[in-house]
């Protein structure tokens, strides 16, 4: 039976005159994600995107899964496409949902008739469909309040569609609709979540990772690449920058007071990241910091870090508890990779007693005791880039 996936958008529908440019960005994301699965016809009508597989062999489960990760789509609905003839709708609709109805105890029917020319009204469609379901699945009972399955019949312009309700889409705004941002990606739990959250608001996300071989291993870097790959299922292709940071960390260790290590290191990271952003036309930074989580994430420390920043720094986890961040990490499937026990450059030279209330003037003075500029330039020049994508 011919199947189609209806993707319903939420916020975009409210975008007024800009709606169509948001829609085209979403269509572009959808096409990109599905490219490797076969040919599709994709069209839009009534704040819905219709994704129609053109080939019998296309794996529709995989299509649904990929679409559920496209930002901008709020609800997904996998349905069968039928002729707008009531006897066909009853017959084929029941056949299409047989597996779900077999396994259920209760059901109800909803009808949506956006084609007002269709002869029957919604209550009549519900009554007929309800009767047909009860005839074919006599074990079922009607429950209008909390049914196991909701059978939905939609009568639209071209066709009728039957499905068993909607599933949640990824929400947010289509990638590319909100500018470009650079995610400081470590191997931890928080930064992949932060990147996902800002991408969900429409930003095209690139990632930058600082590594310090031989203190950090190849496996640690591969773990971070894997995290970038997992979030790219949502964010789309990611430009992944990898900065050699060993020299700078050693100089820091040898030249600056230990209590300010981490904070100066973070300022240097921001500086390097910004230079690459300026070169690449990226407008903002993203970090996984959460207020008060560790010494370098107190408000005092953030003031010292932001003092070197010439662009906005987005910290979407700033107001979240760790458990809330973990919940998102599990949902987007980064958690199991994030907790693999590889070292991060931040953990290699951690001071024993970091200052939780550093003063900006003191930090600046400590940093000025050594001229990092040539090494910053060198690190930027030696930064490698690769393109990471899931599909
Ligand atoms: P995460 O779980 O993201 O590692 P964290 O709680 O471990 O965060 P820190 O290690 O203090 O926190 O790092 C704070 C933020 O700094 C990270 O969320 C990330 O955005 C950035 N960061 C830390 N280490 C690196 C690194 N090696 N490369 C790039 N960014 C980093
Ligand atoms: Mg970390």
mmCIF file of C-alpha atoms and ligand atoms in Angstrom:
data_model
loop_
_atom_site.group_PDB
_atom_site.id
_atom_site.type_symbol
_atom_site.label_atom_id
_atom_site.label_comp_id
_atom_site.label_asym_id
_atom_site.label_seq_id
_atom_site.Cartn_x
_atom_site.Cartn_y
_atom_site.Cartn_z
ATOM 1 C CA UNK A 1 0.000 0.000 0.000
ATOM 2 C CA UNK A 2 1.312 3.425 -0.857
ATOM 3 C CA UNK A 3 2.656 5.249 2.182
ATOM 4 C CA UNK A 4 3.528 8.857 2.733
ATOM 5 C CA UNK A 5 4.886 10.834 5.653
ATOM 6 C CA UNK A 6 3.211 14.088 6.576
ATOM 7 C CA UNK A 7 5.491 16.483 8.412
ATOM 8 C CA UNK A 8 3.707 19.249 10.239
ATOM 9 C CA UNK A 9 5.494 22.406 11.182
ATOM 10 C CA UNK A 10 4.761 24.584 14.145
ATOM 11 C CA UNK A 11 6.552 27.848 14.694
ATOM 12 C CA UNK A 12 7.435 28.286 11.022
ATOM 13 C CA UNK A 13 3.777 28.511 10.153
ATOM 14 C CA UNK A 14 3.711 31.770 12.153
ATOM 15 C CA UNK A 15 6.567 33.402 10.289
ATOM 16 C CA UNK A 16 4.382 35.589 8.058
ATOM 17 C CA UNK A 17 6.175 36.839 4.996
ATOM 18 C CA UNK A 18 9.325 34.889 5.837
ATOM 19 C CA UNK A 19 7.467 31.620 6.016
ATOM 20 C CA UNK A 20 8.412 30.456 2.577
ATOM 21 C CA UNK A 21 12.133 30.972 3.098
ATOM 22 C CA UNK A 22 11.918 28.947 6.326
ATOM 23 C CA UNK A 23 9.995 26.286 4.447
ATOM 24 C CA UNK A 24 12.581 26.058 1.713
ATOM 25 C CA UNK A 25 15.340 25.628 4.275
ATOM 26 C CA UNK A 26 13.417 22.805 5.848
ATOM 27 C CA UNK A 27 12.798 21.167 2.487
ATOM 28 C CA UNK A 28 16.507 21.440 1.787
ATOM 29 C CA UNK A 29 17.335 19.690 5.092
ATOM 30 C CA UNK A 30 14.794 16.986 4.361
ATOM 31 C CA UNK A 31 16.175 16.344 0.879
ATOM 32 C CA UNK A 32 19.704 16.238 2.198
ATOM 33 C CA UNK A 33 18.839 13.708 4.916
ATOM 34 C CA UNK A 34 16.915 11.405 2.592
ATOM 35 C CA UNK A 35 19.205 11.581 -0.424
ATOM 36 C CA UNK A 36 20.907 8.258 0.255
ATOM 37 C CA UNK A 37 17.635 6.361 0.742
ATOM 38 C CA UNK A 38 16.179 6.711 -2.771
ATOM 39 C CA UNK A 39 13.869 9.008 -4.702
ATOM 40 C CA UNK A 40 11.125 11.010 -3.088
ATOM 41 C CA UNK A 41 8.536 13.494 -4.121
ATOM 42 C CA UNK A 42 8.473 16.318 -1.610
ATOM 43 C CA UNK A 43 5.827 19.006 -1.715
ATOM 44 C CA UNK A 44 4.119 21.390 0.675
ATOM 45 C CA UNK A 45 0.578 22.426 1.275
ATOM 46 C CA UNK A 46 -1.407 23.707 4.269
ATOM 47 C CA UNK A 47 1.595 23.999 6.638
ATOM 48 C CA UNK A 48 2.427 20.377 5.952
ATOM 49 C CA UNK A 49 5.307 18.850 4.101
ATOM 50 C CA UNK A 50 4.432 15.720 2.152
ATOM 51 C CA UNK A 51 7.260 13.235 1.804
ATOM 52 C CA UNK A 52 6.364 10.543 -0.639
ATOM 53 C CA UNK A 53 8.716 7.621 -1.327
ATOM 54 C CA UNK A 54 8.713 6.909 -5.054
ATOM 55 C CA UNK A 55 10.199 3.478 -4.826
ATOM 56 C CA UNK A 56 8.678 0.326 -3.279
ATOM 57 C CA UNK A 57 11.966 -0.731 -1.682
ATOM 58 C CA UNK A 58 12.521 2.417 0.364
ATOM 59 C CA UNK A 59 12.864 1.676 4.077
ATOM 60 C CA UNK A 60 10.062 3.835 5.465
ATOM 61 C CA UNK A 61 11.103 3.170 9.092
ATOM 62 C CA UNK A 62 14.471 4.715 8.340
ATOM 63 C CA UNK A 63 12.803 7.619 6.535
ATOM 64 C CA UNK A 64 10.633 8.312 9.592
ATOM 65 C CA UNK A 65 13.615 8.103 11.892
ATOM 66 C CA UNK A 66 15.626 10.591 9.844
ATOM 67 C CA UNK A 67 12.704 12.970 9.522
ATOM 68 C CA UNK A 68 12.157 12.869 13.280
ATOM 69 C CA UNK A 69 15.551 14.600 13.577
ATOM 70 C CA UNK A 70 14.886 17.461 11.184
ATOM 71 C CA UNK A 71 14.473 20.723 13.077
ATOM 72 C CA UNK A 72 11.357 22.659 12.161
ATOM 73 C CA UNK A 73 9.142 19.575 12.006
ATOM 74 C CA UNK A 74 6.895 19.401 15.051
ATOM 75 C CA UNK A 75 4.784 16.331 14.326
ATOM 76 C CA UNK A 76 5.187 13.403 11.983
ATOM 77 C CA UNK A 77 2.532 11.231 10.679
ATOM 78 C CA UNK A 78 3.102 8.075 8.686
ATOM 79 C CA UNK A 79 -0.011 7.187 6.737
ATOM 80 C CA UNK A 80 -1.428 5.304 3.798
ATOM 81 C CA UNK A 81 -2.592 7.251 0.773
ATOM 82 C CA UNK A 82 -6.066 6.335 -0.458
ATOM 83 C CA UNK A 83 -8.587 7.331 -3.037
ATOM 84 C CA UNK A 84 -11.268 9.642 -1.661
ATOM 85 C CA UNK A 85 -13.905 6.932 -1.744
ATOM 86 C CA UNK A 86 -15.446 5.898 1.554
ATOM 87 C CA UNK A 87 -15.555 2.163 0.858
ATOM 88 C CA UNK A 88 -11.874 2.184 -0.103
ATOM 89 C CA UNK A 89 -11.042 4.228 3.007
ATOM 90 C CA UNK A 90 -12.827 1.762 5.297
ATOM 91 C CA UNK A 91 -11.324 -1.334 3.719
ATOM 92 C CA UNK A 92 -7.786 -0.256 3.101
ATOM 93 C CA UNK A 93 -7.606 1.907 6.208
ATOM 94 C CA UNK A 94 -8.404 -1.079 8.433
ATOM 95 C CA UNK A 95 -5.965 -3.251 6.516
ATOM 96 C CA UNK A 96 -3.205 -0.648 6.899
ATOM 97 C CA UNK A 97 -3.639 -0.346 10.657
ATOM 98 C CA UNK A 98 -4.302 -4.075 11.248
ATOM 99 C CA UNK A 99 -1.151 -4.699 13.258
ATOM 100 C CA UNK A 100 -1.733 -1.807 15.645
ATOM 101 C CA UNK A 101 -5.439 -2.572 16.011
ATOM 102 C CA UNK A 102 -4.779 -6.275 16.612
ATOM 103 C CA UNK A 103 -2.527 -5.422 19.514
ATOM 104 C CA UNK A 104 -4.838 -2.818 21.065
ATOM 105 C CA UNK A 105 -7.755 -3.094 23.458
ATOM 106 C CA UNK A 106 -9.396 0.258 22.881
ATOM 107 C CA UNK A 107 -9.604 2.785 20.068
ATOM 108 C CA UNK A 108 -11.320 5.902 18.858
ATOM 109 C CA UNK A 109 -11.682 7.542 15.446
ATOM 110 C CA UNK A 110 -10.967 11.146 14.517
ATOM 111 C CA UNK A 111 -11.778 12.676 11.167
ATOM 112 C CA UNK A 112 -10.344 15.823 9.621
ATOM 113 C CA UNK A 113 -11.991 17.071 6.496
ATOM 114 C CA UNK A 114 -10.069 19.937 4.988
ATOM 115 C CA UNK A 115 -11.664 19.292 1.602
ATOM 116 C CA UNK A 116 -15.109 20.663 2.299
ATOM 117 C CA UNK A 117 -16.399 19.273 -1.003
ATOM 118 C CA UNK A 118 -16.195 15.742 0.314
ATOM 119 C CA UNK A 119 -19.761 14.500 0.683
ATOM 120 C CA UNK A 120 -19.618 13.211 4.255
ATOM 121 C CA UNK A 121 -19.041 15.391 7.289
ATOM 122 C CA UNK A 122 -16.528 14.531 10.006
ATOM 123 C CA UNK A 123 -18.996 12.938 12.490
ATOM 124 C CA UNK A 124 -20.332 10.670 9.745
ATOM 125 C CA UNK A 125 -16.830 9.660 8.686
ATOM 126 C CA UNK A 126 -16.044 8.815 12.326
ATOM 127 C CA UNK A 127 -19.207 6.756 12.704
ATOM 128 C CA UNK A 128 -18.587 4.766 9.516
ATOM 129 C CA UNK A 129 -14.942 4.164 10.246
ATOM 130 C CA UNK A 130 -15.724 3.196 13.864
ATOM 131 C CA UNK A 131 -18.259 0.665 12.633
ATOM 132 C CA UNK A 132 -15.813 -0.777 10.107
ATOM 133 C CA UNK A 133 -13.110 -1.169 12.756
ATOM 134 C CA UNK A 134 -15.497 -2.913 15.174
ATOM 135 C CA UNK A 135 -16.661 -5.296 12.404
ATOM 136 C CA UNK A 136 -13.139 -6.328 11.553
ATOM 137 C CA UNK A 137 -11.610 -6.272 15.050
ATOM 138 C CA UNK A 138 -14.449 -7.443 17.320
ATOM 139 C CA UNK A 139 -12.181 -7.617 20.403
ATOM 140 C CA UNK A 140 -11.859 -3.807 20.429
ATOM 141 C CA UNK A 141 -13.843 -1.379 22.541
ATOM 142 C CA UNK A 142 -14.328 2.322 21.961
ATOM 143 C CA UNK A 143 -12.681 4.648 24.472
ATOM 144 C CA UNK A 144 -12.851 8.303 23.530
ATOM 145 C CA UNK A 145 -10.811 9.507 26.519
ATOM 146 C CA UNK A 146 -7.696 7.354 26.639
ATOM 147 C CA UNK A 147 -7.632 4.954 23.681
ATOM 148 C CA UNK A 148 -4.719 2.642 22.884
ATOM 149 C CA UNK A 149 -5.012 3.592 19.213
ATOM 150 C CA UNK A 150 -6.502 6.689 17.602
ATOM 151 C CA UNK A 151 -7.505 6.007 14.014
ATOM 152 C CA UNK A 152 -7.319 9.238 12.071
ATOM 153 C CA UNK A 153 -8.959 9.766 8.692
ATOM 154 C CA UNK A 154 -7.874 12.933 6.915
ATOM 155 C CA UNK A 155 -9.664 14.059 3.777
ATOM 156 C CA UNK A 156 -7.401 16.498 1.997
ATOM 157 C CA UNK A 157 -7.240 18.180 -1.394
ATOM 158 C CA UNK A 158 -5.812 15.312 -3.417
ATOM 159 C CA UNK A 159 -6.288 12.175 -1.377
ATOM 160 C CA UNK A 160 -7.511 10.608 1.792
ATOM 161 C CA UNK A 161 -4.992 9.584 4.429
ATOM 162 C CA UNK A 162 -5.402 7.076 7.229
ATOM 163 C CA UNK A 163 -2.997 6.816 10.159
ATOM 164 C CA UNK A 164 -2.770 5.973 13.838
ATOM 165 C CA UNK A 165 -1.865 9.404 15.142
ATOM 166 C CA UNK A 166 1.152 11.646 15.169
ATOM 167 C CA UNK A 167 4.565 11.211 16.697
ATOM 168 C CA UNK A 168 6.776 14.018 17.947
ATOM 169 C CA UNK A 169 9.225 15.675 15.588
ATOM 170 C CA UNK A 170 12.405 17.466 16.651
ATOM 171 C CA UNK A 171 10.722 20.903 16.877
ATOM 172 C CA UNK A 172 12.660 24.157 16.680
ATOM 173 C CA UNK A 173 13.603 26.028 13.505
ATOM 174 C CA UNK A 174 15.236 24.712 10.334
ATOM 175 C CA UNK A 175 19.016 24.571 10.362
ATOM 176 C CA UNK A 176 20.483 27.570 8.561
ATOM 177 C CA UNK A 177 17.661 29.953 9.436
ATOM 178 C CA UNK A 178 19.493 31.598 12.370
ATOM 179 C CA UNK A 179 23.094 32.160 11.311
ATOM 180 C CA UNK A 180 26.255 30.207 12.102
ATOM 181 C CA UNK A 181 27.758 29.310 15.448
ATOM 182 C CA UNK A 182 30.901 27.540 16.615
ATOM 183 C CA UNK A 183 30.507 24.875 19.293
ATOM 184 C CA UNK A 184 33.429 24.304 21.651
ATOM 185 C CA UNK A 185 33.126 20.545 21.711
ATOM 186 C CA UNK A 186 34.851 18.516 24.419
ATOM 187 C CA UNK A 187 34.264 14.832 25.037
ATOM 188 C CA UNK A 188 31.923 15.516 27.949
ATOM 189 C CA UNK A 189 28.183 15.314 28.402
ATOM 190 C CA UNK A 190 27.360 19.008 28.246
ATOM 191 C CA UNK A 191 28.819 20.439 25.058
ATOM 192 C CA UNK A 192 27.114 18.050 22.573
ATOM 193 C CA UNK A 193 23.817 18.904 24.271
ATOM 194 C CA UNK A 194 24.603 22.618 23.981
ATOM 195 C CA UNK A 195 25.324 22.267 20.250
ATOM 196 C CA UNK A 196 22.098 20.365 19.718
ATOM 197 C CA UNK A 197 20.097 23.034 21.566
ATOM 198 C CA UNK A 198 21.432 25.947 19.522
ATOM 199 C CA UNK A 199 21.144 24.021 16.244
ATOM 200 C CA UNK A 200 17.533 23.374 17.214
ATOM 201 C CA UNK A 201 16.984 27.139 17.179
ATOM 202 C CA UNK A 202 18.085 27.221 13.573
ATOM 203 C CA UNK A 203 21.849 27.786 13.781
ATOM 204 C CA UNK A 204 24.235 26.033 11.439
ATOM 205 C CA UNK A 205 26.762 24.569 13.860
ATOM 206 C CA UNK A 206 30.481 24.010 13.335
ATOM 207 C CA UNK A 207 32.597 22.440 16.059
ATOM 208 C CA UNK A 208 36.050 23.127 17.435
ATOM 209 C CA UNK A 209 38.009 20.743 19.599
ATOM 210 C CA UNK A 210 41.262 21.393 21.447
ATOM 211 C CA UNK A 211 43.561 18.440 21.811
ATOM 212 C CA UNK A 212 46.827 18.059 23.649
ATOM 213 C CA UNK A 213 48.740 15.026 22.398
ATOM 214 C CA UNK A 214 50.495 13.097 23.852
ATOM 215 C CA UNK A 215 48.607 14.028 27.032
ATOM 216 C CA UNK A 216 45.390 13.278 25.205
ATOM 217 C CA UNK A 217 45.119 10.182 23.010
ATOM 218 C CA UNK A 218 43.859 9.497 19.500
ATOM 219 C CA UNK A 219 41.018 7.597 21.045
ATOM 220 C CA UNK A 220 39.972 10.697 22.971
ATOM 221 C CA UNK A 221 39.823 12.631 19.729
ATOM 222 C CA UNK A 222 37.918 9.847 17.988
ATOM 223 C CA UNK A 223 35.375 9.957 20.775
ATOM 224 C CA UNK A 224 34.801 13.665 20.121
ATOM 225 C CA UNK A 225 34.506 13.041 16.366
ATOM 226 C CA UNK A 226 31.929 10.398 17.151
ATOM 227 C CA UNK A 227 29.939 12.871 19.252
ATOM 228 C CA UNK A 228 30.044 15.354 16.363
ATOM 229 C CA UNK A 229 28.760 12.622 14.084
ATOM 230 C CA UNK A 230 25.879 11.759 16.404
ATOM 231 C CA UNK A 231 24.696 15.348 16.670
ATOM 232 C CA UNK A 232 25.112 15.849 12.923
ATOM 233 C CA UNK A 233 22.036 13.621 12.497
ATOM 234 C CA UNK A 234 20.225 16.701 13.838
ATOM 235 C CA UNK A 235 22.537 19.571 12.905
ATOM 236 C CA UNK A 236 23.407 18.442 9.388
ATOM 237 C CA UNK A 237 26.989 18.360 8.170
ATOM 238 C CA UNK A 238 29.476 19.753 10.698
ATOM 239 C CA UNK A 239 32.794 21.421 9.924
ATOM 240 C CA UNK A 240 34.993 19.995 12.639
ATOM 241 C CA UNK A 241 38.113 21.995 13.573
ATOM 242 C CA UNK A 242 40.808 20.385 15.644
ATOM 243 C CA UNK A 243 43.345 22.657 17.353
ATOM 244 C CA UNK A 244 46.770 21.433 18.509
ATOM 245 C CA UNK A 245 46.865 22.867 22.029
ATOM 246 C CA UNK A 246 49.777 21.067 23.683
ATOM 247 C CA UNK A 247 52.351 23.815 23.347
ATOM 248 C CA UNK A 248 50.067 26.474 24.776
ATOM 249 C CA UNK A 249 49.113 24.297 27.714
ATOM 250 C CA UNK A 250 52.731 23.565 28.526
ATOM 251 C CA UNK A 251 53.623 27.258 28.348
ATOM 252 C CA UNK A 252 50.714 28.040 30.593
ATOM 253 C CA UNK A 253 51.810 25.442 33.106
ATOM 254 C CA UNK A 254 55.369 26.771 33.090
ATOM 255 C CA UNK A 255 54.598 30.502 33.128
ATOM 256 C CA UNK A 256 51.320 31.291 34.870
ATOM 257 C CA UNK A 257 50.146 30.902 38.468
ATOM 258 C CA UNK A 258 48.547 27.524 38.922
ATOM 259 C CA UNK A 259 45.357 28.860 40.482
ATOM 260 C CA UNK A 260 44.558 30.655 37.183
ATOM 261 C CA UNK A 261 45.446 27.808 34.778
ATOM 262 C CA UNK A 262 41.983 26.797 33.833
ATOM 263 C CA UNK A 263 40.612 30.278 33.484
ATOM 264 C CA UNK A 264 43.471 31.480 31.284
ATOM 265 C CA UNK A 265 43.249 28.294 29.260
ATOM 266 C CA UNK A 266 39.569 28.970 28.639
ATOM 267 C CA UNK A 267 40.339 32.542 27.592
ATOM 268 C CA UNK A 268 42.935 31.253 25.130
ATOM 269 C CA UNK A 269 40.466 28.693 23.776
ATOM 270 C CA UNK A 270 37.924 31.451 23.210
ATOM 271 C CA UNK A 271 40.521 33.594 21.476
ATOM 272 C CA UNK A 272 41.555 30.825 19.083
ATOM 273 C CA UNK A 273 37.953 29.831 18.406
ATOM 274 C CA UNK A 274 37.034 33.443 17.641
ATOM 275 C CA UNK A 275 39.842 33.910 15.171
ATOM 276 C CA UNK A 276 38.646 30.885 13.249
ATOM 277 C CA UNK A 277 35.058 32.172 13.437
ATOM 278 C CA UNK A 278 36.123 35.565 12.099
ATOM 279 C CA UNK A 279 37.965 33.885 9.250
ATOM 280 C CA UNK A 280 34.999 31.636 8.409
ATOM 281 C CA UNK A 281 32.183 34.145 8.897
ATOM 282 C CA UNK A 282 30.783 32.416 11.993
ATOM 283 C CA UNK A 283 28.923 34.800 14.298
ATOM 284 C CA UNK A 284 28.771 33.258 17.770
ATOM 285 C CA UNK A 285 30.318 30.714 20.137
ATOM 286 C CA UNK A 286 28.560 27.914 22.010
ATOM 287 C CA UNK A 287 29.818 26.195 25.157
ATOM 288 C CA UNK A 288 28.388 23.500 27.427
ATOM 289 C CA UNK A 289 28.907 25.518 30.587
ATOM 290 C CA UNK A 290 26.346 25.371 33.366
ATOM 291 C CA UNK A 291 26.366 28.006 36.075
ATOM 292 C CA UNK A 292 28.242 26.882 39.162
ATOM 293 C CA UNK A 293 28.924 23.338 37.911
ATOM 294 C CA UNK A 294 32.703 23.541 38.457
ATOM 295 C CA UNK A 295 35.239 26.213 39.456
ATOM 296 C CA UNK A 296 35.633 27.490 35.889
ATOM 297 C CA UNK A 297 31.884 27.896 35.513
ATOM 298 C CA UNK A 298 31.128 30.280 38.359
ATOM 299 C CA UNK A 299 29.775 33.652 37.365
ATOM 300 C CA UNK A 300 33.138 35.223 38.304
ATOM 301 C CA UNK A 301 34.934 32.815 35.985
ATOM 302 C CA UNK A 302 32.470 33.488 33.165
ATOM 303 C CA UNK A 303 33.080 37.229 33.521
ATOM 304 C CA UNK A 304 36.812 36.586 33.074
ATOM 305 C CA UNK A 305 36.220 34.325 30.065
ATOM 306 C CA UNK A 306 33.767 36.648 28.359
ATOM 307 C CA UNK A 307 36.141 39.607 28.748
ATOM 308 C CA UNK A 308 38.144 38.265 25.782
ATOM 309 C CA UNK A 309 35.069 37.570 23.651
ATOM 310 C CA UNK A 310 34.166 39.824 20.739
ATOM 311 C CA UNK A 311 31.085 37.788 19.813
ATOM 312 C CA UNK A 312 28.093 36.423 21.707
ATOM 313 C CA UNK A 313 28.724 33.264 23.717
ATOM 314 C CA UNK A 314 25.673 31.009 23.883
ATOM 315 C CA UNK A 315 25.497 28.747 26.931
ATOM 316 C CA UNK A 316 22.173 26.976 26.579
ATOM 317 C CA UNK A 317 22.915 24.631 29.512
ATOM 318 C CA UNK A 318 23.624 27.540 31.839
ATOM 319 C CA UNK A 319 20.368 27.199 33.756
ATOM 320 C CA UNK A 320 20.030 23.430 33.621
ATOM 321 C CA UNK A 321 20.867 20.940 36.358
ATOM 322 C CA UNK A 322 23.188 18.093 35.453
ATOM 323 C CA UNK A 323 20.277 15.627 35.541
ATOM 324 C CA UNK A 324 18.397 17.719 33.006
ATOM 325 C CA UNK A 325 21.416 17.857 30.709
ATOM 326 C CA UNK A 326 21.801 14.080 31.039
ATOM 327 C CA UNK A 327 18.174 13.607 30.094
ATOM 328 C CA UNK A 328 18.716 15.494 26.828
ATOM 329 C CA UNK A 329 22.013 13.649 26.217
ATOM 330 C CA UNK A 330 20.152 10.351 26.468
ATOM 331 C CA UNK A 331 17.424 11.542 24.165
ATOM 332 C CA UNK A 332 19.871 12.571 21.445
ATOM 333 C CA UNK A 333 21.970 9.463 22.010
ATOM 334 C CA UNK A 334 25.248 11.146 22.977
ATOM 335 C CA UNK A 335 25.264 10.044 26.614
ATOM 336 C CA UNK A 336 26.824 6.576 26.227
ATOM 337 C CA UNK A 337 29.646 7.985 24.123
ATOM 338 C CA UNK A 338 30.192 10.992 26.414
ATOM 339 C CA UNK A 339 30.759 8.810 29.474
ATOM 340 C CA UNK A 340 33.529 6.760 27.848
ATOM 341 C CA UNK A 341 36.500 7.402 30.115
ATOM 342 C CA UNK A 342 38.965 9.232 27.866
ATOM 343 C CA UNK A 343 40.950 12.245 29.008
ATOM 344 C CA UNK A 344 40.235 15.816 27.882
ATOM 345 C CA UNK A 345 42.883 18.521 27.559
ATOM 346 C CA UNK A 346 41.086 20.390 30.351
ATOM 347 C CA UNK A 347 41.651 17.521 32.744
ATOM 348 C CA UNK A 348 45.351 17.093 32.013
ATOM 349 C CA UNK A 349 46.673 20.115 33.834
ATOM 350 C CA UNK A 350 43.953 20.787 36.371
ATOM 351 C CA UNK A 351 45.084 22.958 39.256
ATOM 352 C CA UNK A 352 44.673 21.486 42.735
ATOM 353 C CA UNK A 353 43.035 24.625 44.067
ATOM 354 C CA UNK A 354 41.409 26.611 41.267
ATOM 355 C CA UNK A 355 40.070 30.036 42.242
ATOM 356 C CA UNK A 356 36.294 30.022 42.204
ATOM 357 C CA UNK A 357 36.099 33.839 42.438
ATOM 358 C CA UNK A 358 38.866 35.048 40.148
ATOM 359 C CA UNK A 359 39.111 38.803 39.637
ATOM 360 C CA UNK A 360 39.442 39.951 36.045
ATOM 361 C CA UNK A 361 42.350 42.322 36.746
ATOM 362 C CA UNK A 362 44.319 39.551 38.453
ATOM 363 C CA UNK A 363 43.662 37.096 35.649
ATOM 364 C CA UNK A 364 44.707 39.643 33.036
ATOM 365 C CA UNK A 365 47.880 40.382 34.941
ATOM 366 C CA UNK A 366 48.675 36.681 35.274
ATOM 367 C CA UNK A 367 48.081 36.122 31.550
ATOM 368 C CA UNK A 368 50.272 39.088 30.583
ATOM 369 C CA UNK A 369 53.260 37.506 32.301
ATOM 370 C CA UNK A 370 53.796 35.589 29.068
ATOM 371 C CA UNK A 371 53.328 36.555 25.413
ATOM 372 C CA UNK A 372 50.981 33.904 24.010
ATOM 373 C CA UNK A 373 50.302 35.758 20.761
ATOM 374 C CA UNK A 374 52.791 33.904 18.502
ATOM 375 C CA UNK A 375 51.527 30.576 19.846
ATOM 376 C CA UNK A 376 47.911 31.544 19.348
ATOM 377 C CA UNK A 377 48.705 32.366 15.729
ATOM 378 C CA UNK A 378 50.561 29.136 15.272
ATOM 379 C CA UNK A 379 47.702 27.107 16.760
ATOM 380 C CA UNK A 380 45.226 28.786 14.399
ATOM 381 C CA UNK A 381 47.463 28.065 11.412
ATOM 382 C CA UNK A 382 47.912 24.435 12.393
ATOM 383 C CA UNK A 383 44.236 23.798 13.014
ATOM 384 C CA UNK A 384 42.899 21.005 10.825
ATOM 385 C CA UNK A 385 39.371 20.749 9.496
ATOM 386 C CA UNK A 386 37.253 17.818 8.413
ATOM 387 C CA UNK A 387 33.614 17.454 7.431
ATOM 388 C CA UNK A 388 31.568 15.193 9.618
ATOM 389 C CA UNK A 389 28.170 13.866 8.696
ATOM 390 C CA UNK A 390 25.901 10.974 9.552
ATOM 391 C CA UNK A 391 24.145 10.405 6.246
HETATM 392 P P1 LIG B 1 31.502 19.075 28.912
HETATM 393 O O1 LIG B 1 30.597 18.089 29.527
HETATM 394 O O2 LIG B 1 30.943 19.708 27.690
HETATM 395 O O3 LIG B 1 32.896 18.550 28.726
HETATM 396 P P2 LIG B 1 32.286 20.141 31.384
HETATM 397 O O4 LIG B 1 31.199 20.254 32.371
HETATM 398 O O5 LIG B 1 33.208 18.993 31.444
HETATM 399 O O6 LIG B 1 31.625 20.237 29.947
HETATM 400 P P3 LIG B 1 34.569 21.943 31.251
HETATM 401 O O7 LIG B 1 35.510 20.837 31.044
HETATM 402 O O8 LIG B 1 34.811 22.965 32.292
HETATM 403 O O9 LIG B 1 33.081 21.490 31.491
HETATM 404 O O10 LIG B 1 34.389 22.708 29.885
HETATM 405 C C1 LIG B 1 33.428 23.713 29.765
HETATM 406 C C2 LIG B 1 33.141 23.915 28.306
HETATM 407 O O11 LIG B 1 34.345 24.272 27.631
HETATM 408 C C3 LIG B 1 32.678 22.663 27.601
HETATM 409 O O12 LIG B 1 31.290 22.472 27.719
HETATM 410 C C4 LIG B 1 33.099 22.928 26.192
HETATM 411 O O13 LIG B 1 32.161 23.773 25.535
HETATM 412 C C5 LIG B 1 34.403 23.675 26.368
HETATM 413 N N1 LIG B 1 35.549 22.748 26.312
HETATM 414 C C6 LIG B 1 36.165 22.116 27.332
HETATM 415 N N2 LIG B 1 37.174 21.348 26.892
HETATM 416 C C7 LIG B 1 37.232 21.497 25.557
HETATM 417 C C8 LIG B 1 38.058 20.988 24.492
HETATM 418 N N3 LIG B 1 39.046 20.128 24.747
HETATM 419 N N4 LIG B 1 37.792 21.374 23.242
HETATM 420 C C9 LIG B 1 36.785 22.235 22.977
HETATM 421 N N5 LIG B 1 35.986 22.747 23.925
HETATM 422 C C10 LIG B 1 36.191 22.401 25.199
HETATM 423 MG MG1 LIG B 2 34.542 18.394 30.003
#
